[in-house]
């Protein structure tokens, strides 16, 4: 049901019609596109790395929708003396740690850069999607997602020293967001980067696709077969080991976070048996995350 409508001037798209639903979502309508942001949405944007476009992804969750902007909960690295303009070379990882931030994104900017990630997408519809842009598992209810965000926000120690041995720091934001959405610490984009082809489709497929492609090439150029096979097998084994190490690490973190989160929920339920107090606590949690 529509709450209200208003028209604002977009900086690059002319007039934009905003529709506010009773559930707090904001729908952006223009002549060329319709984008709806809702609380709990998993969003991402592409980022370049060393001049290479579409190399990494920054992930976040929508925690509030306003008339002209959305507020995201983001996880990224924070340096001890980071003013936002320090040269990367001068940054010392020994003084850095991962933190959760809230960032306000104007709607016109969100429409251009921040893309929503659907959940529960069947594998047939993920065949031609990039890893980390459509996830196979179903997301938990929004209330549970917001509760997990509040848990991470209040337990910032969970994010410290997250530069783990096997998990690339560029994948941490996706891992945290996926955990908030599903209770599973996981990076689909990260698995694809270490060579786990199945991650692109959200499946459990292995590296067989790479081997098959080289077998086809060796059939065309038989003399090159030994080189192709040896090179590909070596890289396949290396990629599979990296993938297994990442997934083992993620399973450990998943168990640890879920265990602590479960204990926190149990203690909260025991200390707030009164329904009125539970409503007040829920309101306080939502306010702390959104602001």
mmCIF file of C-alpha atoms in Angstrom:
data_model
loop_
_atom_site.group_PDB
_atom_site.id
_atom_site.type_symbol
_atom_site.label_atom_id
_atom_site.label_comp_id
_atom_site.label_asym_id
_atom_site.label_seq_id
_atom_site.Cartn_x
_atom_site.Cartn_y
_atom_site.Cartn_z
ATOM 1 C CA UNK A 1 0.000 0.000 0.000
ATOM 2 C CA UNK A 2 1.393 3.400 -0.993
ATOM 3 C CA UNK A 3 2.226 5.637 1.922
ATOM 4 C CA UNK A 4 2.916 8.821 -0.013
ATOM 5 C CA UNK A 5 4.363 10.092 -3.278
ATOM 6 C CA UNK A 6 6.725 12.935 -4.004
ATOM 7 C CA UNK A 7 8.764 14.174 -6.932
ATOM 8 C CA UNK A 8 12.373 15.245 -6.534
ATOM 9 C CA UNK A 9 14.969 16.477 -8.980
ATOM 10 C CA UNK A 10 17.616 13.917 -9.787
ATOM 11 C CA UNK A 11 21.081 15.301 -10.511
ATOM 12 C CA UNK A 12 21.510 13.272 -13.671
ATOM 13 C CA UNK A 13 18.133 11.775 -14.428
ATOM 14 C CA UNK A 14 15.769 14.740 -14.281
ATOM 15 C CA UNK A 15 12.668 14.361 -12.139
ATOM 16 C CA UNK A 16 12.355 11.180 -10.083
ATOM 17 C CA UNK A 17 9.092 9.965 -8.591
ATOM 18 C CA UNK A 18 9.443 8.405 -5.137
ATOM 19 C CA UNK A 19 6.811 6.093 -3.685
ATOM 20 C CA UNK A 20 6.923 5.329 0.048
ATOM 21 C CA UNK A 21 5.304 2.064 1.114
ATOM 22 C CA UNK A 22 3.866 1.421 4.534
ATOM 23 C CA UNK A 23 6.646 -1.105 5.250
ATOM 24 C CA UNK A 24 9.322 1.571 4.942
ATOM 25 C CA UNK A 25 10.503 0.732 1.441
ATOM 26 C CA UNK A 26 11.252 3.394 -1.143
ATOM 27 C CA UNK A 27 10.465 2.798 -4.796
ATOM 28 C CA UNK A 28 12.206 4.997 -7.338
ATOM 29 C CA UNK A 29 10.312 5.516 -10.576
ATOM 30 C CA UNK A 30 11.675 7.216 -13.677
ATOM 31 C CA UNK A 31 11.090 6.989 -17.382
ATOM 32 C CA UNK A 32 13.910 4.486 -17.817
ATOM 33 C CA UNK A 33 14.026 2.376 -14.655
ATOM 34 C CA UNK A 34 12.234 1.264 -11.514
ATOM 35 C CA UNK A 35 14.346 0.406 -8.490
ATOM 36 C CA UNK A 36 12.986 -0.554 -5.092
ATOM 37 C CA UNK A 37 15.103 -0.571 -1.952
ATOM 38 C CA UNK A 38 13.830 -2.225 1.191
ATOM 39 C CA UNK A 39 15.246 -2.652 4.657
ATOM 40 C CA UNK A 40 17.326 -5.819 4.753
ATOM 41 C CA UNK A 41 18.308 -5.762 1.063
ATOM 42 C CA UNK A 42 21.759 -7.145 0.260
ATOM 43 C CA UNK A 43 23.428 -4.750 -2.173
ATOM 44 C CA UNK A 44 26.844 -4.533 -3.796
ATOM 45 C CA UNK A 45 28.881 -2.332 -6.091
ATOM 46 C CA UNK A 46 31.832 -3.138 -8.314
ATOM 47 C CA UNK A 47 35.237 -1.688 -7.497
ATOM 48 C CA UNK A 48 38.464 -1.592 -9.460
ATOM 49 C CA UNK A 49 41.770 -2.854 -8.121
ATOM 50 C CA UNK A 50 45.101 -1.591 -9.455
ATOM 51 C CA UNK A 51 43.275 -0.224 -12.486
ATOM 52 C CA UNK A 52 41.441 -3.482 -13.225
ATOM 53 C CA UNK A 53 37.664 -2.841 -13.394
ATOM 54 C CA UNK A 54 35.101 -5.283 -11.953
ATOM 55 C CA UNK A 55 37.797 -6.924 -9.831
ATOM 56 C CA UNK A 56 36.307 -6.642 -6.361
ATOM 57 C CA UNK A 57 32.901 -6.081 -4.792
ATOM 58 C CA UNK A 58 31.844 -3.942 -1.843
ATOM 59 C CA UNK A 59 28.819 -5.451 -0.102
ATOM 60 C CA UNK A 60 26.343 -3.924 2.321
ATOM 61 C CA UNK A 61 22.830 -4.198 3.750
ATOM 62 C CA UNK A 62 20.114 -1.545 3.617
ATOM 63 C CA UNK A 63 19.219 -0.645 7.209
ATOM 64 C CA UNK A 64 17.068 2.438 6.534
ATOM 65 C CA UNK A 65 15.183 4.020 3.633
ATOM 66 C CA UNK A 66 14.627 7.762 3.429
ATOM 67 C CA UNK A 67 12.994 10.062 0.911
ATOM 68 C CA UNK A 68 16.214 10.889 -0.905
ATOM 69 C CA UNK A 69 18.700 8.292 0.300
ATOM 70 C CA UNK A 70 19.304 4.867 1.764
ATOM 71 C CA UNK A 71 21.525 3.992 4.717
ATOM 72 C CA UNK A 72 23.824 0.995 4.371
ATOM 73 C CA UNK A 73 25.670 -1.076 6.936
ATOM 74 C CA UNK A 74 29.112 -1.711 5.427
ATOM 75 C CA UNK A 75 32.190 -3.612 6.571
ATOM 76 C CA UNK A 76 35.597 -2.405 5.487
ATOM 77 C CA UNK A 77 39.120 -1.911 6.742
ATOM 78 C CA UNK A 78 39.817 1.033 9.019
ATOM 79 C CA UNK A 79 43.345 2.341 9.542
ATOM 80 C CA UNK A 80 44.555 3.992 12.727
ATOM 81 C CA UNK A 81 45.368 7.283 10.982
ATOM 82 C CA UNK A 82 42.955 7.001 8.081
ATOM 83 C CA UNK A 83 41.687 10.410 6.973
ATOM 84 C CA UNK A 84 40.345 9.090 3.700
ATOM 85 C CA UNK A 85 43.216 10.467 1.616
ATOM 86 C CA UNK A 86 46.235 8.533 2.907
ATOM 87 C CA UNK A 87 48.277 6.830 0.217
ATOM 88 C CA UNK A 88 47.834 3.069 0.240
ATOM 89 C CA UNK A 89 51.604 2.594 0.448
ATOM 90 C CA UNK A 90 51.698 4.451 3.756
ATOM 91 C CA UNK A 91 48.989 2.368 5.371
ATOM 92 C CA UNK A 92 50.261 -0.167 7.888
ATOM 93 C CA UNK A 93 48.138 -3.306 8.181
ATOM 94 C CA UNK A 94 49.420 -3.758 11.720
ATOM 95 C CA UNK A 95 47.358 -0.706 12.703
ATOM 96 C CA UNK A 96 44.272 -1.725 10.718
ATOM 97 C CA UNK A 97 41.141 -3.649 11.586
ATOM 98 C CA UNK A 98 37.774 -4.325 10.011
ATOM 99 C CA UNK A 99 34.839 -2.279 11.269
ATOM 100 C CA UNK A 100 31.147 -1.933 10.506
ATOM 101 C CA UNK A 101 30.079 1.498 9.285
ATOM 102 C CA UNK A 102 26.809 3.200 8.435
ATOM 103 C CA UNK A 103 26.877 5.183 5.219
ATOM 104 C CA UNK A 104 24.170 7.325 3.659
ATOM 105 C CA UNK A 105 23.906 6.887 -0.122
ATOM 106 C CA UNK A 106 21.865 9.350 -2.236
ATOM 107 C CA UNK A 107 19.187 7.550 -4.233
ATOM 108 C CA UNK A 108 20.491 8.742 -7.589
ATOM 109 C CA UNK A 109 23.926 7.350 -6.709
ATOM 110 C CA UNK A 110 22.467 4.099 -5.421
ATOM 111 C CA UNK A 111 20.535 3.623 -8.655
ATOM 112 C CA UNK A 112 23.747 3.929 -10.651
ATOM 113 C CA UNK A 113 26.176 1.922 -8.531
ATOM 114 C CA UNK A 114 24.497 -0.267 -5.915
ATOM 115 C CA UNK A 115 22.827 -3.425 -7.188
ATOM 116 C CA UNK A 116 20.497 -5.713 -5.255
ATOM 117 C CA UNK A 117 21.384 -9.384 -4.814
ATOM 118 C CA UNK A 118 18.414 -11.766 -4.997
ATOM 119 C CA UNK A 119 18.299 -14.885 -2.833
ATOM 120 C CA UNK A 120 16.780 -18.286 -3.524
ATOM 121 C CA UNK A 121 17.650 -18.071 -7.239
ATOM 122 C CA UNK A 122 17.566 -21.499 -8.993
ATOM 123 C CA UNK A 123 20.771 -22.643 -10.677
ATOM 124 C CA UNK A 124 19.205 -22.402 -14.140
ATOM 125 C CA UNK A 125 18.936 -18.632 -13.677
ATOM 126 C CA UNK A 126 22.471 -18.300 -12.304
ATOM 127 C CA UNK A 127 24.259 -19.894 -15.253
ATOM 128 C CA UNK A 128 25.114 -16.559 -16.839
ATOM 129 C CA UNK A 129 25.483 -14.379 -13.744
ATOM 130 C CA UNK A 130 28.707 -13.239 -12.123
ATOM 131 C CA UNK A 131 29.633 -14.818 -8.815
ATOM 132 C CA UNK A 132 28.206 -12.950 -5.854
ATOM 133 C CA UNK A 133 25.376 -11.293 -7.797
ATOM 134 C CA UNK A 134 22.665 -13.949 -7.283
ATOM 135 C CA UNK A 135 22.677 -16.386 -4.377
ATOM 136 C CA UNK A 136 21.152 -19.876 -4.296
ATOM 137 C CA UNK A 137 20.063 -20.100 -0.666
ATOM 138 C CA UNK A 138 17.033 -18.396 0.838
ATOM 139 C CA UNK A 139 17.460 -15.389 3.094
ATOM 140 C CA UNK A 140 16.107 -15.342 6.632
ATOM 141 C CA UNK A 141 13.292 -12.976 7.683
ATOM 142 C CA UNK A 142 14.176 -9.285 7.830
ATOM 143 C CA UNK A 143 13.797 -9.229 11.617
ATOM 144 C CA UNK A 144 16.459 -11.922 11.957
ATOM 145 C CA UNK A 145 18.736 -10.132 9.486
ATOM 146 C CA UNK A 146 18.482 -6.863 11.420
ATOM 147 C CA UNK A 147 19.086 -8.716 14.674
ATOM 148 C CA UNK A 148 22.315 -10.191 13.305
ATOM 149 C CA UNK A 149 23.456 -6.765 12.086
ATOM 150 C CA UNK A 150 22.873 -5.365 15.576
ATOM 151 C CA UNK A 151 24.822 -8.314 17.008
ATOM 152 C CA UNK A 152 27.847 -7.603 14.795
ATOM 153 C CA UNK A 153 27.538 -3.883 15.510
ATOM 154 C CA UNK A 154 27.615 -4.456 19.279
ATOM 155 C CA UNK A 155 30.351 -7.109 19.074
ATOM 156 C CA UNK A 156 32.927 -5.281 17.001
ATOM 157 C CA UNK A 157 35.654 -7.591 18.320
ATOM 158 C CA UNK A 158 34.335 -10.216 15.893
ATOM 159 C CA UNK A 159 35.626 -8.119 13.006
ATOM 160 C CA UNK A 160 39.050 -7.367 14.420
ATOM 161 C CA UNK A 161 42.004 -9.155 12.896
ATOM 162 C CA UNK A 162 39.824 -10.436 10.064
ATOM 163 C CA UNK A 163 42.764 -10.419 7.649
ATOM 164 C CA UNK A 164 42.834 -14.198 7.783
ATOM 165 C CA UNK A 165 45.356 -16.456 6.131
ATOM 166 C CA UNK A 166 43.101 -17.984 3.506
ATOM 167 C CA UNK A 167 40.314 -15.416 3.125
ATOM 168 C CA UNK A 168 41.098 -12.375 1.016
ATOM 169 C CA UNK A 169 40.293 -9.158 2.856
ATOM 170 C CA UNK A 170 38.400 -8.044 -0.248
ATOM 171 C CA UNK A 171 35.835 -10.801 0.398
ATOM 172 C CA UNK A 172 35.227 -10.047 4.081
ATOM 173 C CA UNK A 173 32.356 -7.635 3.403
ATOM 174 C CA UNK A 174 30.439 -10.269 1.419
ATOM 175 C CA UNK A 175 31.116 -12.937 4.056
ATOM 176 C CA UNK A 176 29.701 -10.738 6.824
ATOM 177 C CA UNK A 177 26.653 -9.655 4.807
ATOM 178 C CA UNK A 178 25.835 -13.229 3.761
ATOM 179 C CA UNK A 179 26.094 -14.288 7.408
ATOM 180 C CA UNK A 180 23.673 -11.536 8.410
ATOM 181 C CA UNK A 181 21.269 -12.670 5.673
ATOM 182 C CA UNK A 182 21.548 -16.451 6.159
ATOM 183 C CA UNK A 183 23.639 -17.335 9.202
ATOM 184 C CA UNK A 184 26.350 -18.699 6.894
ATOM 185 C CA UNK A 185 29.749 -16.934 6.689
ATOM 186 C CA UNK A 186 30.487 -17.306 2.974
ATOM 187 C CA UNK A 187 31.725 -15.476 -0.132
ATOM 188 C CA UNK A 188 30.487 -16.665 -3.529
ATOM 189 C CA UNK A 189 32.614 -14.110 -5.342
ATOM 190 C CA UNK A 190 35.642 -15.126 -3.291
ATOM 191 C CA UNK A 191 35.313 -18.804 -4.209
ATOM 192 C CA UNK A 192 35.091 -17.924 -7.878
ATOM 193 C CA UNK A 193 38.304 -15.891 -7.651
ATOM 194 C CA UNK A 194 40.275 -18.846 -6.270
ATOM 195 C CA UNK A 195 39.063 -20.943 -9.172
ATOM 196 C CA UNK A 196 35.950 -22.609 -7.757
ATOM 197 C CA UNK A 197 33.871 -22.430 -10.931
ATOM 198 C CA UNK A 198 30.784 -23.731 -9.198
ATOM 199 C CA UNK A 199 30.670 -20.551 -7.159
ATOM 200 C CA UNK A 200 29.690 -18.603 -10.272
ATOM 201 C CA UNK A 201 26.512 -20.658 -10.483
ATOM 202 C CA UNK A 202 25.997 -21.039 -6.755
ATOM 203 C CA UNK A 203 26.396 -24.791 -7.068
ATOM 204 C CA UNK A 204 28.783 -27.392 -5.687
ATOM 205 C CA UNK A 205 30.461 -28.025 -9.024
ATOM 206 C CA UNK A 206 34.244 -28.501 -9.040
ATOM 207 C CA UNK A 207 37.005 -27.452 -11.358
ATOM 208 C CA UNK A 208 36.047 -29.942 -14.060
ATOM 209 C CA UNK A 209 35.025 -27.177 -16.456
ATOM 210 C CA UNK A 210 38.570 -25.870 -16.662
ATOM 211 C CA UNK A 211 39.984 -29.316 -17.405
ATOM 212 C CA UNK A 212 37.414 -29.930 -20.123
ATOM 213 C CA UNK A 213 38.277 -26.658 -21.863
ATOM 214 C CA UNK A 214 41.944 -27.617 -21.997
ATOM 215 C CA UNK A 215 41.128 -31.121 -23.258
ATOM 216 C CA UNK A 216 39.214 -29.548 -26.131
ATOM 217 C CA UNK A 217 42.198 -27.305 -26.883
ATOM 218 C CA UNK A 218 44.599 -30.257 -26.845
ATOM 219 C CA UNK A 219 42.356 -32.123 -29.277
ATOM 220 C CA UNK A 220 42.752 -29.251 -31.726
ATOM 221 C CA UNK A 221 46.521 -28.958 -31.141
ATOM 222 C CA UNK A 222 47.673 -32.452 -30.029
ATOM 223 C CA UNK A 223 51.320 -31.466 -29.671
ATOM 224 C CA UNK A 224 50.380 -29.008 -26.940
ATOM 225 C CA UNK A 225 48.515 -31.610 -24.892
ATOM 226 C CA UNK A 226 51.286 -32.362 -22.339
ATOM 227 C CA UNK A 227 51.817 -28.677 -21.570
ATOM 228 C CA UNK A 228 48.112 -27.939 -21.256
ATOM 229 C CA UNK A 229 47.379 -30.956 -19.063
ATOM 230 C CA UNK A 230 50.313 -30.495 -16.680
ATOM 231 C CA UNK A 231 49.716 -26.751 -16.318
ATOM 232 C CA UNK A 232 45.986 -27.093 -15.836
ATOM 233 C CA UNK A 233 46.197 -29.979 -13.380
ATOM 234 C CA UNK A 234 48.709 -28.050 -11.263
ATOM 235 C CA UNK A 235 46.494 -24.963 -11.194
ATOM 236 C CA UNK A 236 43.403 -27.074 -10.580
ATOM 237 C CA UNK A 237 44.961 -28.747 -7.548
ATOM 238 C CA UNK A 238 46.171 -25.394 -6.217
ATOM 239 C CA UNK A 239 42.751 -23.785 -6.716
ATOM 240 C CA UNK A 240 40.918 -26.693 -5.120
ATOM 241 C CA UNK A 241 43.194 -26.551 -2.081
ATOM 242 C CA UNK A 242 42.653 -22.802 -1.728
ATOM 243 C CA UNK A 243 38.907 -23.310 -2.070
ATOM 244 C CA UNK A 244 38.886 -26.049 0.564
ATOM 245 C CA UNK A 245 40.940 -23.928 2.959
ATOM 246 C CA UNK A 246 38.571 -20.983 2.546
ATOM 247 C CA UNK A 247 35.482 -23.101 3.085
ATOM 248 C CA UNK A 248 37.015 -24.789 6.139
ATOM 249 C CA UNK A 249 37.794 -21.386 7.610
ATOM 250 C CA UNK A 250 34.319 -20.089 6.834
ATOM 251 C CA UNK A 251 32.682 -23.126 8.467
ATOM 252 C CA UNK A 252 34.685 -22.474 11.627
ATOM 253 C CA UNK A 253 33.689 -18.807 11.709
ATOM 254 C CA UNK A 254 30.059 -19.699 10.950
ATOM 255 C CA UNK A 255 29.959 -22.061 13.919
ATOM 256 C CA UNK A 256 31.636 -19.570 16.263
ATOM 257 C CA UNK A 257 29.434 -16.635 15.275
ATOM 258 C CA UNK A 258 26.214 -18.647 15.349
ATOM 259 C CA UNK A 259 27.125 -20.075 18.744
ATOM 260 C CA UNK A 260 27.748 -16.642 20.234
ATOM 261 C CA UNK A 261 24.678 -15.202 18.527
ATOM 262 C CA UNK A 262 22.510 -18.044 19.853
ATOM 263 C CA UNK A 263 23.763 -17.488 23.395
ATOM 264 C CA UNK A 264 23.082 -13.759 23.078
ATOM 265 C CA UNK A 265 19.523 -14.384 21.866
ATOM 266 C CA UNK A 266 18.878 -16.880 24.671
ATOM 267 C CA UNK A 267 20.121 -14.506 27.351
ATOM 268 C CA UNK A 268 18.083 -11.672 25.881
ATOM 269 C CA UNK A 269 14.928 -13.816 25.805
ATOM 270 C CA UNK A 270 15.429 -14.873 29.422
ATOM 271 C CA UNK A 271 15.990 -11.308 30.602
ATOM 272 C CA UNK A 272 13.023 -9.879 28.695
ATOM 273 C CA UNK A 273 10.111 -12.179 29.368
ATOM 274 C CA UNK A 274 7.724 -9.242 29.521
ATOM 275 C CA UNK A 275 6.281 -8.582 25.999
ATOM 276 C CA UNK A 276 6.431 -4.824 26.573
ATOM 277 C CA UNK A 277 10.132 -4.994 27.344
ATOM 278 C CA UNK A 278 10.751 -7.135 24.271
ATOM 279 C CA UNK A 279 9.053 -4.563 22.058
ATOM 280 C CA UNK A 280 11.123 -1.781 23.603
ATOM 281 C CA UNK A 281 14.317 -3.804 23.131
ATOM 282 C CA UNK A 282 13.470 -4.511 19.490
ATOM 283 C CA UNK A 283 12.775 -0.819 18.896
ATOM 284 C CA UNK A 284 16.102 0.090 20.506
ATOM 285 C CA UNK A 285 17.954 -2.457 18.347
ATOM 286 C CA UNK A 286 16.414 -1.184 15.103
ATOM 287 C CA UNK A 287 17.161 2.420 16.090
ATOM 288 C CA UNK A 288 20.807 1.649 16.925
ATOM 289 C CA UNK A 289 21.355 -0.044 13.558
ATOM 290 C CA UNK A 290 19.556 2.568 11.461
ATOM 291 C CA UNK A 291 21.276 5.501 13.120
#
